[in-house]
Amino acid sequence: MQPEITFVVPAYNVAEYLPDCLESLLAVPVAKEIILIDDGSTDNTGEVAQHFFRLHDCITLIRQHNQGVSAARNRGIALARGRFVQFVDADDILRNQAHYPDWIEFATQQKIDIVKTLIQWVKHNGEHLTTQSPYHQFNGEGYVSHGHDYWHQMLLGNWFPSAVNGFYRTQLLQQHDGLRFPEGLSHSEDALFFADVMCSQPDIRVLEIKQVGYVYRHRVNSASHSLDSNMRGCVSTCEIVKLLWQRMEWAKQRAMQPENQAHWQRMHKHLISTIAVQVMVLYDRYYVYLNETQKASVRHYFTPELLALIQPFSKIDIIL
């Protein structure tokens, strides 16, 4: 029997948190598979993963040399057998699992490509920090929109193109070879993946759920918050901006052709805005914290063309 959903769980040195994560996935009351990828852990993550693998037939355990979260997720996409696929970081948990059967049934009947739930952020000890607000204002529990409208609302509101808060139609990801995470980059990879998904076809449909479905644990010693992450974050986000620029140029060319012209015009416009947002993120979050030598090594990314593109959108003064 085909699983209703595949959970892809990259795990690297998360032995302390992995049991809670896996228990939250196992509590989802639908036919499921869990692809657990031990990405070269050096702590007891492998032993914890092996323990759960032995106990539960729905878990597939893969071990690989450390290649990063994107490579692990891409491997999961290729192997996924579920109707839908969700990416879960191994130090986080799901919430409101009892609603998954209804969400999946509705998404299947209405030919939904992406289901997005709200994210709750908690501290290391589980103390609540904040909860994401919906991008659309709507009554009821869910709202269906076209992909370009959801993207537009994200750009107007709190830009957070996370890949984990919700699930994707597996066929959509598997039938488009380009719908993969950029390997070798450690920050901002979700932004490029989000843009690629939204550009993949003109009729993308998104279901936004007004319930928390994902709990993100804020860890100061995680990969995205380590002390040496500023330089890696800056370079990685700069490379993501370069790739988004390529997508923007491609969308501009497609917008000149009669086929799906309106779609590609919207995509071109949204990609410009996305580039502007990502540049502000990399400058405010990473660049300003670099020393002078580090700044000099990445300054070439801020080309005159890029600065001119983002100038109408910039809410901060970029001083190089």
JSON list of C-alpha atoms in Angstrom, two decimals, residues 185-188 218 220-239 278-299 301-302:
[
{"chain": "A", "resi": 185, "resn": "LEU", "atom": "CA", "xyz": [25.21, 25.63, 0.63]},
{"chain": "A", "resi": 186, "resn": "SER", "atom": "CA", "xyz": [24.45, 25.85, 4.33]},
{"chain": "A", "resi": 187, "resn": "HIS", "atom": "CA", "xyz": [22.14, 28.88, 4.58]},
{"chain": "A", "resi": 188, "resn": "SER", "atom": "CA", "xyz": [19.11, 30.29, 2.69]},
{"chain": "A", "resi": 218, "resn": "HIS", "atom": "CA", "xyz": [15.80, 27.45, 18.59]},
{"chain": "A", "resi": 220, "resn": "VAL", "atom": "CA", "xyz": [22.19, 28.47, 19.80]},
{"chain": "A", "resi": 221, "resn": "ASN", "atom": "CA", "xyz": [24.60, 25.65, 18.96]},
{"chain": "A", "resi": 222, "resn": "SER", "atom": "CA", "xyz": [22.74, 24.40, 15.88]},
{"chain": "A", "resi": 223, "resn": "ALA", "atom": "CA", "xyz": [24.24, 24.62, 12.40]},
{"chain": "A", "resi": 224, "resn": "SER", "atom": "CA", "xyz": [22.42, 27.86, 11.66]},
{"chain": "A", "resi": 225, "resn": "HIS", "atom": "CA", "xyz": [23.41, 29.52, 14.95]},
{"chain": "A", "resi": 226, "resn": "SER", "atom": "CA", "xyz": [27.03, 28.44, 15.51]},
{"chain": "A", "resi": 227, "resn": "LEU", "atom": "CA", "xyz": [29.67, 31.03, 16.30]},
{"chain": "A", "resi": 228, "resn": "ASP", "atom": "CA", "xyz": [31.44, 30.61, 12.94]},
{"chain": "A", "resi": 229, "resn": "SER", "atom": "CA", "xyz": [28.27, 30.78, 10.87]},
{"chain": "A", "resi": 230, "resn": "ASN", "atom": "CA", "xyz": [28.41, 34.47, 9.88]},
{"chain": "A", "resi": 231, "resn": "MET", "atom": "CA", "xyz": [30.96, 34.01, 7.10]},
{"chain": "A", "resi": 232, "resn": "ARG", "atom": "CA", "xyz": [29.41, 30.75, 5.89]},
{"chain": "A", "resi": 233, "resn": "GLY", "atom": "CA", "xyz": [25.97, 32.30, 6.08]},
{"chain": "A", "resi": 234, "resn": "CYS", "atom": "CA", "xyz": [27.06, 35.34, 4.10]},
{"chain": "A", "resi": 235, "resn": "VAL", "atom": "CA", "xyz": [28.78, 33.33, 1.34]},
{"chain": "A", "resi": 236, "resn": "SER", "atom": "CA", "xyz": [25.95, 30.81, 1.15]},
{"chain": "A", "resi": 237, "resn": "THR", "atom": "CA", "xyz": [23.28, 33.49, 0.90]},
{"chain": "A", "resi": 238, "resn": "CYS", "atom": "CA", "xyz": [25.32, 35.37, -1.70]},
{"chain": "A", "resi": 239, "resn": "GLU", "atom": "CA", "xyz": [25.46, 32.20, -3.79]},
{"chain": "A", "resi": 278, "resn": "GLN", "atom": "CA", "xyz": [17.51, 38.00, 0.45]},
{"chain": "A", "resi": 279, "resn": "VAL", "atom": "CA", "xyz": [20.13, 40.72, -0.03]},
{"chain": "A", "resi": 280, "resn": "MET", "atom": "CA", "xyz": [18.72, 42.61, 2.94]},
{"chain": "A", "resi": 281, "resn": "VAL", "atom": "CA", "xyz": [18.78, 39.38, 4.96]},
{"chain": "A", "resi": 282, "resn": "LEU", "atom": "CA", "xyz": [22.40, 38.61, 4.12]},
{"chain": "A", "resi": 283, "resn": "TYR", "atom": "CA", "xyz": [23.51, 42.16, 4.80]},
{"chain": "A", "resi": 284, "resn": "ASP", "atom": "CA", "xyz": [21.65, 42.64, 8.07]},
{"chain": "A", "resi": 285, "resn": "ARG", "atom": "CA", "xyz": [22.13, 39.12, 9.42]},
{"chain": "A", "resi": 286, "resn": "TYR", "atom": "CA", "xyz": [25.64, 38.25, 8.24]},
{"chain": "A", "resi": 287, "resn": "TYR", "atom": "CA", "xyz": [27.64, 40.93, 6.39]},
{"chain": "A", "resi": 288, "resn": "VAL", "atom": "CA", "xyz": [27.60, 43.60, 9.09]},
{"chain": "A", "resi": 289, "resn": "TYR", "atom": "CA", "xyz": [29.13, 41.14, 11.59]},
{"chain": "A", "resi": 290, "resn": "LEU", "atom": "CA", "xyz": [32.15, 40.27, 9.42]},
{"chain": "A", "resi": 291, "resn": "ASN", "atom": "CA", "xyz": [35.57, 41.71, 10.03]},
{"chain": "A", "resi": 292, "resn": "GLU", "atom": "CA", "xyz": [37.17, 43.92, 7.36]},
{"chain": "A", "resi": 293, "resn": "THR", "atom": "CA", "xyz": [39.12, 41.07, 5.78]},
{"chain": "A", "resi": 294, "resn": "GLN", "atom": "CA", "xyz": [36.01, 38.94, 5.49]},
{"chain": "A", "resi": 295, "resn": "LYS", "atom": "CA", "xyz": [34.00, 41.83, 4.07]},
{"chain": "A", "resi": 296, "resn": "ALA", "atom": "CA", "xyz": [36.64, 42.42, 1.42]},
{"chain": "A", "resi": 297, "resn": "SER", "atom": "CA", "xyz": [36.46, 38.77, 0.36]},
{"chain": "A", "resi": 298, "resn": "VAL", "atom": "CA", "xyz": [32.70, 38.87, -0.32]},
{"chain": "A", "resi": 299, "resn": "ARG", "atom": "CA", "xyz": [32.29, 42.44, -1.55]},
{"chain": "A", "resi": 301, "resn": "TYR", "atom": "CA", "xyz": [29.02, 39.73, -4.80]},
{"chain": "A", "resi": 302, "resn": "PHE", "atom": "CA", "xyz": [27.45, 43.20, -4.40]}
]
